[in-house]
mmCIF file of C-alpha atoms in Angstrom:
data_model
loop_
_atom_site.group_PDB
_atom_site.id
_atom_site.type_symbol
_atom_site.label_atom_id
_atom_site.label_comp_id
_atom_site.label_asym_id
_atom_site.label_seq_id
_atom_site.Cartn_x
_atom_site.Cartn_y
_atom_site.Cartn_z
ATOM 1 C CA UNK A 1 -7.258 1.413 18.025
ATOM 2 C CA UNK A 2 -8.176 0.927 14.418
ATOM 3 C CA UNK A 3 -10.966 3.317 13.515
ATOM 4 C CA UNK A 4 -14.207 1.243 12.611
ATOM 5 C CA UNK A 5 -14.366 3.165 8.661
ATOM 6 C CA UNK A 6 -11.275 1.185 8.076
ATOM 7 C CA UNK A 7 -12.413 -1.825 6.063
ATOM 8 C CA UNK A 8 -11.603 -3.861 3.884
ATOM 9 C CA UNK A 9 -13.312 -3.748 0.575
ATOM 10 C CA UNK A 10 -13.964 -6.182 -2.064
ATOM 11 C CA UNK A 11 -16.200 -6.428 -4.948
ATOM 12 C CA UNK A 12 -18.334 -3.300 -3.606
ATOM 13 C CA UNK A 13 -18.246 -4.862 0.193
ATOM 14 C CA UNK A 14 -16.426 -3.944 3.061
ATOM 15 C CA UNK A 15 -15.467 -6.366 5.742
ATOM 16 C CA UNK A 16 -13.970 -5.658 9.095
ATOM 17 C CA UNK A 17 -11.886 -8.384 9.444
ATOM 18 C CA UNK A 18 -8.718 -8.602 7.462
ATOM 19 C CA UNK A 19 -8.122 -12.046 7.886
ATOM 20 C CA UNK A 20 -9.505 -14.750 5.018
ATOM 21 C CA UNK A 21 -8.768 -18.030 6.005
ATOM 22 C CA UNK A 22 -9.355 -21.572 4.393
ATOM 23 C CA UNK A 23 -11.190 -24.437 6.163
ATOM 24 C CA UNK A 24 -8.981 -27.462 4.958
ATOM 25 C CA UNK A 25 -6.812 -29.572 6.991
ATOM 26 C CA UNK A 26 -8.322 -29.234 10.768
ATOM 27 C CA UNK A 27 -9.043 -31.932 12.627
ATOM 28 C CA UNK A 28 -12.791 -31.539 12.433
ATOM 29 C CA UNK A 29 -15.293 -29.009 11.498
ATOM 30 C CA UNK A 30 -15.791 -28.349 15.499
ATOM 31 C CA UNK A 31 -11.997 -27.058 15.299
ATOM 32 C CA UNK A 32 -12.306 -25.570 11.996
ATOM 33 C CA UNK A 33 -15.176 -23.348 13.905
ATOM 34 C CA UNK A 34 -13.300 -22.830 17.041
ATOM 35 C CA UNK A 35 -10.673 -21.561 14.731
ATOM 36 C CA UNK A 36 -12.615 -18.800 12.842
ATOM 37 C CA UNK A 37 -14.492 -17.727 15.999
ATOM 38 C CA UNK A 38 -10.856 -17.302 17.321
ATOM 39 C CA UNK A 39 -9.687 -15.038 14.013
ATOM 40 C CA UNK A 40 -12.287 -13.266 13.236
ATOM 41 C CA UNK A 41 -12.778 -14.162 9.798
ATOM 42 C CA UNK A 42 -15.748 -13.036 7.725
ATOM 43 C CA UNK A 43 -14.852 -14.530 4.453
ATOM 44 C CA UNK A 44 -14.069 -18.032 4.235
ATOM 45 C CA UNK A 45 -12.887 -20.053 1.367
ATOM 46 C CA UNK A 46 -14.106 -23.723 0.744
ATOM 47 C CA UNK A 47 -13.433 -26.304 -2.260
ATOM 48 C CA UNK A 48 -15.973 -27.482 -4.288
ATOM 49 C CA UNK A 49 -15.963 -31.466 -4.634
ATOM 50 C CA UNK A 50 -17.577 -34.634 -5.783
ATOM 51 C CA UNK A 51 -20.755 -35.384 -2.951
ATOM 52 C CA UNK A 52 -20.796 -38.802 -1.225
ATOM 53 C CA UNK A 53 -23.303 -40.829 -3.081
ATOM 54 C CA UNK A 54 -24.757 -43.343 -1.144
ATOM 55 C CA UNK A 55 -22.561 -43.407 1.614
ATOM 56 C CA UNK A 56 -22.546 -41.771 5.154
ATOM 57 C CA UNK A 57 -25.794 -40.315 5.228
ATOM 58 C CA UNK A 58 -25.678 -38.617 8.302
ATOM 59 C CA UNK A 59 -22.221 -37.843 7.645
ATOM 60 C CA UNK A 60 -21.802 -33.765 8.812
ATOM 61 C CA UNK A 61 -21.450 -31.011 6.489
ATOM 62 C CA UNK A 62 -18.728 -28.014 6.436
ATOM 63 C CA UNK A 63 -22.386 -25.803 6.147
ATOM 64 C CA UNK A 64 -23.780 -26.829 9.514
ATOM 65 C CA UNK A 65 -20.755 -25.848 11.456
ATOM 66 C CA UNK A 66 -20.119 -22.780 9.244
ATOM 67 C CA UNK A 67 -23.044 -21.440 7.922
ATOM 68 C CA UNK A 68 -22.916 -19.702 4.737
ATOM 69 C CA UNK A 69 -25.676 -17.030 5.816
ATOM 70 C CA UNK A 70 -23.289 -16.297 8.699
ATOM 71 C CA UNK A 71 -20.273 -16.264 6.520
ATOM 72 C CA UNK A 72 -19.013 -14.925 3.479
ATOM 73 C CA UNK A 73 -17.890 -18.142 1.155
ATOM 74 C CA UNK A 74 -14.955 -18.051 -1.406
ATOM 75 C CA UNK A 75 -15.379 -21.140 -3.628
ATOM 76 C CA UNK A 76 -12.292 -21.353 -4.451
ATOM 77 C CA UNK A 77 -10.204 -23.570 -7.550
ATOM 78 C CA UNK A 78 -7.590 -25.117 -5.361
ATOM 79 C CA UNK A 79 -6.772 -28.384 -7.360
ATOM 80 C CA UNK A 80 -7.076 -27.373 -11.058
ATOM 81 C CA UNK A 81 -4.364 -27.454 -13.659
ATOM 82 C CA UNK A 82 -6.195 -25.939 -16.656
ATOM 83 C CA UNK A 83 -8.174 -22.726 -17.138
ATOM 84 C CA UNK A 84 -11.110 -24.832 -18.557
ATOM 85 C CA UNK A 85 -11.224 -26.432 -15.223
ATOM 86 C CA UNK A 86 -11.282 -24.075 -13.122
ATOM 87 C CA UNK A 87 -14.119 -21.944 -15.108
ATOM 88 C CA UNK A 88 -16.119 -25.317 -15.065
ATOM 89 C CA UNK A 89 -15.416 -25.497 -10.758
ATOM 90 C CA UNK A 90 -16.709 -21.747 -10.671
ATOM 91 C CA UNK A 91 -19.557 -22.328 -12.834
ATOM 92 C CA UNK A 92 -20.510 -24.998 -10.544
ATOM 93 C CA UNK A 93 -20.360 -23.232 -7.316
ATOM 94 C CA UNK A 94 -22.404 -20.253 -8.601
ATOM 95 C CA UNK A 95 -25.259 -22.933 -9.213
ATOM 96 C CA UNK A 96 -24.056 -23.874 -5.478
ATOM 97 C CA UNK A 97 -24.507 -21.225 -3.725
ATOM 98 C CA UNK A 98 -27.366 -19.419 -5.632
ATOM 99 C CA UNK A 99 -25.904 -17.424 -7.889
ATOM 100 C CA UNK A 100 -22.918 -16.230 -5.336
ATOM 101 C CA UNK A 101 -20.348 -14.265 -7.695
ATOM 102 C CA UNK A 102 -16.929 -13.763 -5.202
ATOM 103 C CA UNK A 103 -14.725 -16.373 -5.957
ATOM 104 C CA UNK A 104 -10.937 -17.330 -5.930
ATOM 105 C CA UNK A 105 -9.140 -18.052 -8.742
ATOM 106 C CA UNK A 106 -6.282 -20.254 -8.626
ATOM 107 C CA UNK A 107 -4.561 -22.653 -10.851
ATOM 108 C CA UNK A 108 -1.671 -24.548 -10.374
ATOM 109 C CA UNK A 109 1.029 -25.117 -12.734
ATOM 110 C CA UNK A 110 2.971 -28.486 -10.589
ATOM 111 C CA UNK A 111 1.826 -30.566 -8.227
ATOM 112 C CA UNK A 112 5.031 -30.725 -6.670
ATOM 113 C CA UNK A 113 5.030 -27.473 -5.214
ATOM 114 C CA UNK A 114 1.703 -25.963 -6.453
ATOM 115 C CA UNK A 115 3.046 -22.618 -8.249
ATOM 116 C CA UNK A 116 0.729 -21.002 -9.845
ATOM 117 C CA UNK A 117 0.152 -21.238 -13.812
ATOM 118 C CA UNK A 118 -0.182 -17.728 -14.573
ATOM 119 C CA UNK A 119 -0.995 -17.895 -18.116
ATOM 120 C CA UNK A 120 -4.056 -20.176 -17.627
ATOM 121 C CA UNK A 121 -5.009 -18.684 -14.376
ATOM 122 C CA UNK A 122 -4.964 -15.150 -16.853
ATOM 123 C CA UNK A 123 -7.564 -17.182 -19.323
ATOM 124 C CA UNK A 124 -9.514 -18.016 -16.716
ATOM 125 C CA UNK A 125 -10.075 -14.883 -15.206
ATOM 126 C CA UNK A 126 -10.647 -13.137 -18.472
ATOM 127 C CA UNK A 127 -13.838 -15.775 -19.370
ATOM 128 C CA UNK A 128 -14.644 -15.572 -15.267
ATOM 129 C CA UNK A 129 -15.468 -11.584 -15.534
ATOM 130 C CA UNK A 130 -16.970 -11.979 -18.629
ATOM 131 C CA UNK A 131 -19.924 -13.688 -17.182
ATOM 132 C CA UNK A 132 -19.704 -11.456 -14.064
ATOM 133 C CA UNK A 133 -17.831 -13.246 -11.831
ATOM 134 C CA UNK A 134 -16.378 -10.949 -8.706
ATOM 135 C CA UNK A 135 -12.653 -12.944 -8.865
ATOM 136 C CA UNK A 136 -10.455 -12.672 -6.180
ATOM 137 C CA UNK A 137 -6.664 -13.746 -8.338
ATOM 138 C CA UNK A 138 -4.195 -15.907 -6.682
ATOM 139 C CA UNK A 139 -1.061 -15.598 -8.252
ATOM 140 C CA UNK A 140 3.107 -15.845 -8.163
ATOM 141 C CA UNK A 141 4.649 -12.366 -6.934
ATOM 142 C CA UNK A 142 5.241 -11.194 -10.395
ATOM 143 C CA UNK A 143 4.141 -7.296 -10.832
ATOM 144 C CA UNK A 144 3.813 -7.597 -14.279
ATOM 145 C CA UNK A 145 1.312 -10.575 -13.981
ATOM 146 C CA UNK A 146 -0.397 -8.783 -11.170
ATOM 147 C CA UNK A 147 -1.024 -5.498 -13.081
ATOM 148 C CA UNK A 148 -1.983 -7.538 -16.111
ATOM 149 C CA UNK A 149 -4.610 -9.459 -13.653
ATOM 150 C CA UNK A 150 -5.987 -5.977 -12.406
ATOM 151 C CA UNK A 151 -6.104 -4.662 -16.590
ATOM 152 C CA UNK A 152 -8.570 -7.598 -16.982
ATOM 153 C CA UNK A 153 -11.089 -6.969 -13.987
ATOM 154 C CA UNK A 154 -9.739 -9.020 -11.256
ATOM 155 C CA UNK A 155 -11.308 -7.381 -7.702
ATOM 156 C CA UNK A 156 -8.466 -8.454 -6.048
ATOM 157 C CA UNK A 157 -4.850 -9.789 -6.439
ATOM 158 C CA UNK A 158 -3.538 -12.341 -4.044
ATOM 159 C CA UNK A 159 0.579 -13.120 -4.834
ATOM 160 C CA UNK A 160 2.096 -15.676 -2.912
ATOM 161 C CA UNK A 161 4.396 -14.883 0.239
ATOM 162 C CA UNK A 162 5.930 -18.372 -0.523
ATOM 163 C CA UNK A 163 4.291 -21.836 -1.401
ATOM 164 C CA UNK A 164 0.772 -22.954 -0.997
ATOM 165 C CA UNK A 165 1.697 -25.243 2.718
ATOM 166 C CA UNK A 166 4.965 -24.466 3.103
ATOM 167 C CA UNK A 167 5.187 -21.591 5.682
ATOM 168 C CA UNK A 168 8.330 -20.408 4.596
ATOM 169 C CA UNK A 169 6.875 -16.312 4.902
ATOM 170 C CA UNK A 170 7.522 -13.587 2.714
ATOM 171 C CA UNK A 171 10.443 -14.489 0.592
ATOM 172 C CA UNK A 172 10.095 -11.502 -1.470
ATOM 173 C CA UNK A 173 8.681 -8.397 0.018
ATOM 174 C CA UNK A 174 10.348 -6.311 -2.752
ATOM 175 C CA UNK A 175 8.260 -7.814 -5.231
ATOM 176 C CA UNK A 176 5.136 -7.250 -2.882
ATOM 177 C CA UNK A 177 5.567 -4.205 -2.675
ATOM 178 C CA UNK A 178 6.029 -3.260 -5.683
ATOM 179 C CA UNK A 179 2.414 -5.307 -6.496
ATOM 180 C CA UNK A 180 0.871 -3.009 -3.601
ATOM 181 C CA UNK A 181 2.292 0.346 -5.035
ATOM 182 C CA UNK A 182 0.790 -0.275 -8.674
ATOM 183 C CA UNK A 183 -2.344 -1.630 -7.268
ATOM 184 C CA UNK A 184 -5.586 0.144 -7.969
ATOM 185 C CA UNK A 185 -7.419 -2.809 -6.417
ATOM 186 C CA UNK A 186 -6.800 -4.551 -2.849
ATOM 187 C CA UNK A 187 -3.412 -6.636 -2.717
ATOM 188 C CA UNK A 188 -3.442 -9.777 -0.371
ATOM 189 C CA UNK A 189 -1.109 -11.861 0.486
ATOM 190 C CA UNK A 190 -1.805 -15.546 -0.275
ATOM 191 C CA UNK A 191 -0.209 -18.520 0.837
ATOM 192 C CA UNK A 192 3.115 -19.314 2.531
ATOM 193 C CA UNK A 193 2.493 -17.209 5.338
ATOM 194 C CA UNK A 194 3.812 -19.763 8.414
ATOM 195 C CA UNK A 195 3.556 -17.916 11.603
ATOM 196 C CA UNK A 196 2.104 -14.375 13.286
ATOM 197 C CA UNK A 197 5.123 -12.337 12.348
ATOM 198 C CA UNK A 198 4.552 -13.051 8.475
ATOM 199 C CA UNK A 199 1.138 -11.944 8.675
ATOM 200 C CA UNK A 200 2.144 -8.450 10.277
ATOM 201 C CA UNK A 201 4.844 -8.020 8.030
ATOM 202 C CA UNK A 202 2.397 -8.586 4.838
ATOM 203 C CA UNK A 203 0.074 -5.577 6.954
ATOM 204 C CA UNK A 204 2.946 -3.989 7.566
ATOM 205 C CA UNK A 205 4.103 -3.829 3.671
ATOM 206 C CA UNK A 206 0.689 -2.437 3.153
ATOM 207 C CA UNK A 207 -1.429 -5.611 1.478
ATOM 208 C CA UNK A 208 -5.135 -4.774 2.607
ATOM 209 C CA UNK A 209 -5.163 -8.196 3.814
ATOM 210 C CA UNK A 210 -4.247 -12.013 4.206
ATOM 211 C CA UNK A 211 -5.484 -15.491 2.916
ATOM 212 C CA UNK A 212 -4.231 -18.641 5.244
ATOM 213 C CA UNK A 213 -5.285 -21.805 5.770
ATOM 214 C CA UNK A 214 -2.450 -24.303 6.902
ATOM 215 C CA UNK A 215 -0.489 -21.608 9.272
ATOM 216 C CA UNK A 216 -3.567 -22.114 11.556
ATOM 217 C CA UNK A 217 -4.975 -25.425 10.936
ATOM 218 C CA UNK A 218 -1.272 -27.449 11.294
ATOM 219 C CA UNK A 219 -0.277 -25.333 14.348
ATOM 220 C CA UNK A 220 0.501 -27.640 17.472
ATOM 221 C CA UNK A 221 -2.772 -25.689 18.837
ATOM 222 C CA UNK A 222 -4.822 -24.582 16.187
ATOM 223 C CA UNK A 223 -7.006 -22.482 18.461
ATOM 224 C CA UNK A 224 -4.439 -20.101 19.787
ATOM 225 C CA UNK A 225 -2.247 -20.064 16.186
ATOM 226 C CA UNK A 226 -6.259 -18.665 14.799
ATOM 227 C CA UNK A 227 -5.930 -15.959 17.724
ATOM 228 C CA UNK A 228 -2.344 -15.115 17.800
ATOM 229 C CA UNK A 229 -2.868 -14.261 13.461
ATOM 230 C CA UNK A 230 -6.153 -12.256 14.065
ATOM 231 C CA UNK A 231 -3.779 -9.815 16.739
ATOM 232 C CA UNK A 232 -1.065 -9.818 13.891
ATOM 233 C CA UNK A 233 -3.434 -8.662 11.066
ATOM 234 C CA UNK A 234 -4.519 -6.033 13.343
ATOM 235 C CA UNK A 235 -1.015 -5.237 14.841
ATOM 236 C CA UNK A 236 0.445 -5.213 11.432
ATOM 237 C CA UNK A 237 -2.036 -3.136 10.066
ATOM 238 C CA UNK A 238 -2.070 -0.700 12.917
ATOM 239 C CA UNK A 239 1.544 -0.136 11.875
ATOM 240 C CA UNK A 240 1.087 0.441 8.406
ATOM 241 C CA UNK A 241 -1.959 3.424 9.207
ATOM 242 C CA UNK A 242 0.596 4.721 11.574
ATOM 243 C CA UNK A 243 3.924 5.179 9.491
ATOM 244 C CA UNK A 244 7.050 3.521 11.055
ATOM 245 C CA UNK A 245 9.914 5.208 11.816
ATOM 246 C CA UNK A 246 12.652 5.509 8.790
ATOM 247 C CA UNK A 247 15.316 2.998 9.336
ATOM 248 C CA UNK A 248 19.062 4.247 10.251
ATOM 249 C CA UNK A 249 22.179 1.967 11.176
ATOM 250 C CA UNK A 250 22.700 4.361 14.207
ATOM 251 C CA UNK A 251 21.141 7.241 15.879
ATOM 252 C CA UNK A 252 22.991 9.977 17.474
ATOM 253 C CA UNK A 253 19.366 11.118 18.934
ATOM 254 C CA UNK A 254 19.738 9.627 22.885
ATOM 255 C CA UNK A 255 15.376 8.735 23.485
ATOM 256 C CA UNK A 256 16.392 10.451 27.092
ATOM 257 C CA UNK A 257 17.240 13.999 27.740
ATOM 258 C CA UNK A 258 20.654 15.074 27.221
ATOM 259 C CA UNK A 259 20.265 17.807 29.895
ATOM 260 C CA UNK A 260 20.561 17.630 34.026
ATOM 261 C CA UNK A 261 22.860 14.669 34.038
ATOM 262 C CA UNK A 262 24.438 14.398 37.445
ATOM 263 C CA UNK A 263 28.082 14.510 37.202
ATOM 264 C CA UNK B 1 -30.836 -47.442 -16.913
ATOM 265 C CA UNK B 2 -27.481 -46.923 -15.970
ATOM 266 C CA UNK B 3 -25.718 -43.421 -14.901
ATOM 267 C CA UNK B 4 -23.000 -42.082 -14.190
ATOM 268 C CA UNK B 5 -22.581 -40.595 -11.008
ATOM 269 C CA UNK B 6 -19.223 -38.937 -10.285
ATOM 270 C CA UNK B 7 -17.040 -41.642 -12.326
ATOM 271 C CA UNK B 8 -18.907 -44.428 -11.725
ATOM 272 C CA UNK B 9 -21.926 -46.135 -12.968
ATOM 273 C CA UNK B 10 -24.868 -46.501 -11.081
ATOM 274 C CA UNK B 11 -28.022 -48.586 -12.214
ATOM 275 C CA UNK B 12 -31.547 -47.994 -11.683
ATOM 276 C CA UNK B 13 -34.417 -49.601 -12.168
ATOM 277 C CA UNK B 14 -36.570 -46.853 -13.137
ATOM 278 C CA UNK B 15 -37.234 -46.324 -17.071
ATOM 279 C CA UNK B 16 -37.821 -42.875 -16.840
ATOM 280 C CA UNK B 17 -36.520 -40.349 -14.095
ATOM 281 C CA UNK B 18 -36.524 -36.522 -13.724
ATOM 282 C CA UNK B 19 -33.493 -35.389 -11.746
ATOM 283 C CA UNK B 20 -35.472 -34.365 -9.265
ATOM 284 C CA UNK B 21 -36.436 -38.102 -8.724
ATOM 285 C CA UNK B 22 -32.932 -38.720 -8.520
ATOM 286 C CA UNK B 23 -31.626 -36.404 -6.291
ATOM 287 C CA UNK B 24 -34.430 -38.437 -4.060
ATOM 288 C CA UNK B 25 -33.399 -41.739 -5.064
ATOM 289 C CA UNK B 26 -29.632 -40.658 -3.495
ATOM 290 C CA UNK B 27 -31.245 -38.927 -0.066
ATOM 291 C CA UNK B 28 -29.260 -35.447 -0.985
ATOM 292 C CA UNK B 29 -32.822 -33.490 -1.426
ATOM 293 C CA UNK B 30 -32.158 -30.177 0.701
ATOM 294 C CA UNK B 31 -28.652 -30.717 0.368
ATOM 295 C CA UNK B 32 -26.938 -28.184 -1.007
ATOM 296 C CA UNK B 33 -25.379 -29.263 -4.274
ATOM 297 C CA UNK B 34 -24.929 -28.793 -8.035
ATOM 298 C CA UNK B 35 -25.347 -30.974 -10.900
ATOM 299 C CA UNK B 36 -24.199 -30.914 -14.009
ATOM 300 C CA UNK B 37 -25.360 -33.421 -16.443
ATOM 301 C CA UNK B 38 -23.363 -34.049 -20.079
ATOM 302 C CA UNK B 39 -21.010 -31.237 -19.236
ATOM 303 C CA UNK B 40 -23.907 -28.531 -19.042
ATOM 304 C CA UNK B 41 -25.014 -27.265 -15.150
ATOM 305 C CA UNK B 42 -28.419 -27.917 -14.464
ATOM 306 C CA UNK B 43 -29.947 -25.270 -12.292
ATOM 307 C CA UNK B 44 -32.138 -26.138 -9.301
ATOM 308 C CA UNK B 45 -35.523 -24.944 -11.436
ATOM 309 C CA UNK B 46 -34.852 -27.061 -14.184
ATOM 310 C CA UNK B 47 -34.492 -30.318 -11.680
ATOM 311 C CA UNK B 48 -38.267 -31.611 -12.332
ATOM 312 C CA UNK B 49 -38.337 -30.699 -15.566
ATOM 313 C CA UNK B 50 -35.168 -32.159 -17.296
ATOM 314 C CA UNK B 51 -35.471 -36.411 -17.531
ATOM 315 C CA UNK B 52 -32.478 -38.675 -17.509
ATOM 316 C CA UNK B 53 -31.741 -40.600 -19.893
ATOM 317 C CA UNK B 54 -29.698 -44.485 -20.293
ATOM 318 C CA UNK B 55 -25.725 -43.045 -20.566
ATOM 319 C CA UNK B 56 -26.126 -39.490 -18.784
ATOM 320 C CA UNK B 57 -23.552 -38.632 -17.081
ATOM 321 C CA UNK B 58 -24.140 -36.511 -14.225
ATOM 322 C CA UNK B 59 -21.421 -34.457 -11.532
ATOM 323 C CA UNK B 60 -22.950 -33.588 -8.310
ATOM 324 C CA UNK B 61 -20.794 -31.576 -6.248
ATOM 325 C CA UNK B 62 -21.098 -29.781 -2.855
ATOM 326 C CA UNK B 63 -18.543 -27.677 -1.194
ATOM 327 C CA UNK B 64 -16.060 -29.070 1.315
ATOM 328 C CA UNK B 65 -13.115 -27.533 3.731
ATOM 329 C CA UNK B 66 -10.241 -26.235 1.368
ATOM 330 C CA UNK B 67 -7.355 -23.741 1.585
#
């Protein structure tokens, strides 16, 4: 059992959960619910876009079915290309959400396969802490970029296991953990992450926690795929606390005893 | 006068208009949103104060589902 001091903490908070999760891409906002009762989440990130003027009044808001007194929100960038636009999105959603100053940072460099742009996402995040933004940095799986993130303020780094959507895993768990190791600041894992066993082997390298949206929402059964990652966050973390075993190519240690063999 | 709303341009027949009146006119009073009009973010205080003027242009956002 995980003792209950181990949180997660961000920006002066803790958390319990270890599990972020996006709200995009599910079917509905009833499933998008269903999902995050089923993984636990506490923080949340959303997107902030252009209202419906006019049009579909009664329509239903993300904020009735997940309420942001309930849960923690993460406005979050996804979609800009320019440091100037994503400072402008941020703005915005601290008017949004009364003066709410966690955020993710993210900006993307090709809208082909959504890498990151470190260098503007790095001029972002400078003017972001400046006027006392709490940024949470999503970024490529370069330790030099990471630490360089951290130098500047950033409350959290988030590399990449692979591409935003493509839930290819951890293609470079060197790299991670060599981000975790130099970290003074929580180290999550990002995007990429495609089924349970990624998420426990991101715990498992020792990030403090993960950020997934479309390993959940495009699983056959969304539901399940929400409660199958919150048992691999904790698995995988588990794990980490405990210390695994070291890794041989053979073991001349038999688990049973050597003695009173019949013969 | 004519705005414009999130890209496009929306007339009214109203001379004078606080955005306050506006964010009536468009039924999205007690909606969570921000607006930012020229560029600049208006905050919620400042809605009955600030008037619109022929040309503004105005970006009202709310948050939606997003990775």
């Amino acid at each position: 059992m995980i003792q209950k001091k181990d949180s997660l903490f961000i920006a002066g908070k803790s958390y319990q959960s270890r599990l972020l999760v996006g709200t995009g891409k599910y079917k509905n906002f009833e499933e998008t619910r269903l999902a995050i009762d089923a993984n636990g989440a506490e923080i949340i990130t959303v997107a902030i876009r252009r209202t419906n003027i006019g049009q579909n009044e009664g329509e239903p808001s993300l904020l009735d079915f997940v309420p942001p007194d309930r849960f923690t929100y993460l406005p979050n960038t996804a979609g800009c290309y320019s440091a100037d636009d994503a400072v402008r999105t941020l703005r915005l959603a601290r008017e949004l959400l009364d003066g709410h100053t966690l955020v993710k940072l993210e900006v993307l460099g090709d809208p082909k396969t959504l890498y990151p742009n470190v260098m503007e996402t790095l001029k972002a995040a400078e003017v972001l802490i400046k006027e006392g933004f709490d940024v949470m940095v999503y970024t490529s799986d370069d330790p030099i970029v990471a630490k360089e993130l951290e130098n500047i303020g950033c409350c959290a780094i988030m590399p990449l296991a692979s591409l935003i959507g493509s839930g290819m895993g951890i293609l470079n768990p060197w790299n991670l953990q060599i981000i975790i190791e130099h970290a003074k600041v929580p180290v999550l894992v990002d995007a990429g992450v495609g089924t349970a066993s990624d998420a426990a082997i991101a715990m498992e390298l020792g990030c403090e926690g993960v950020l997934m949206n479309t390993a959940i929402a495009s699983a056959n059964d969304p539901i399940m795929m929400a409660s199958a990652m919150k048992k691999a966050i904790e698995a995988g973390r588990e794990a980490y606390l405990a210390g695994r075993m070291a890794k041989k190519l053979y073991s001349a240690s038999p688990t049973s005893p050597t003695q009173g063999m019949i013969s | 006068m004519n705005l414009k709303i999130n890209g496009n341009i929306k007339s009214f027949d109203d001379t004078s208009m606080t955005i306050e009146g506006l964010v009536m006119q468009l039924n999205l009073l007690g909606k969570r949103i921000a607006i930012e009009k020229n560029g600049m973010i208006i905050s919620k205080s400042e809605f009955q104060k600030i008037t619109l003027q022929d040309g503004d242009q105005l970006e009202i956002v709310g948050a939606v589902g997003g990775g």
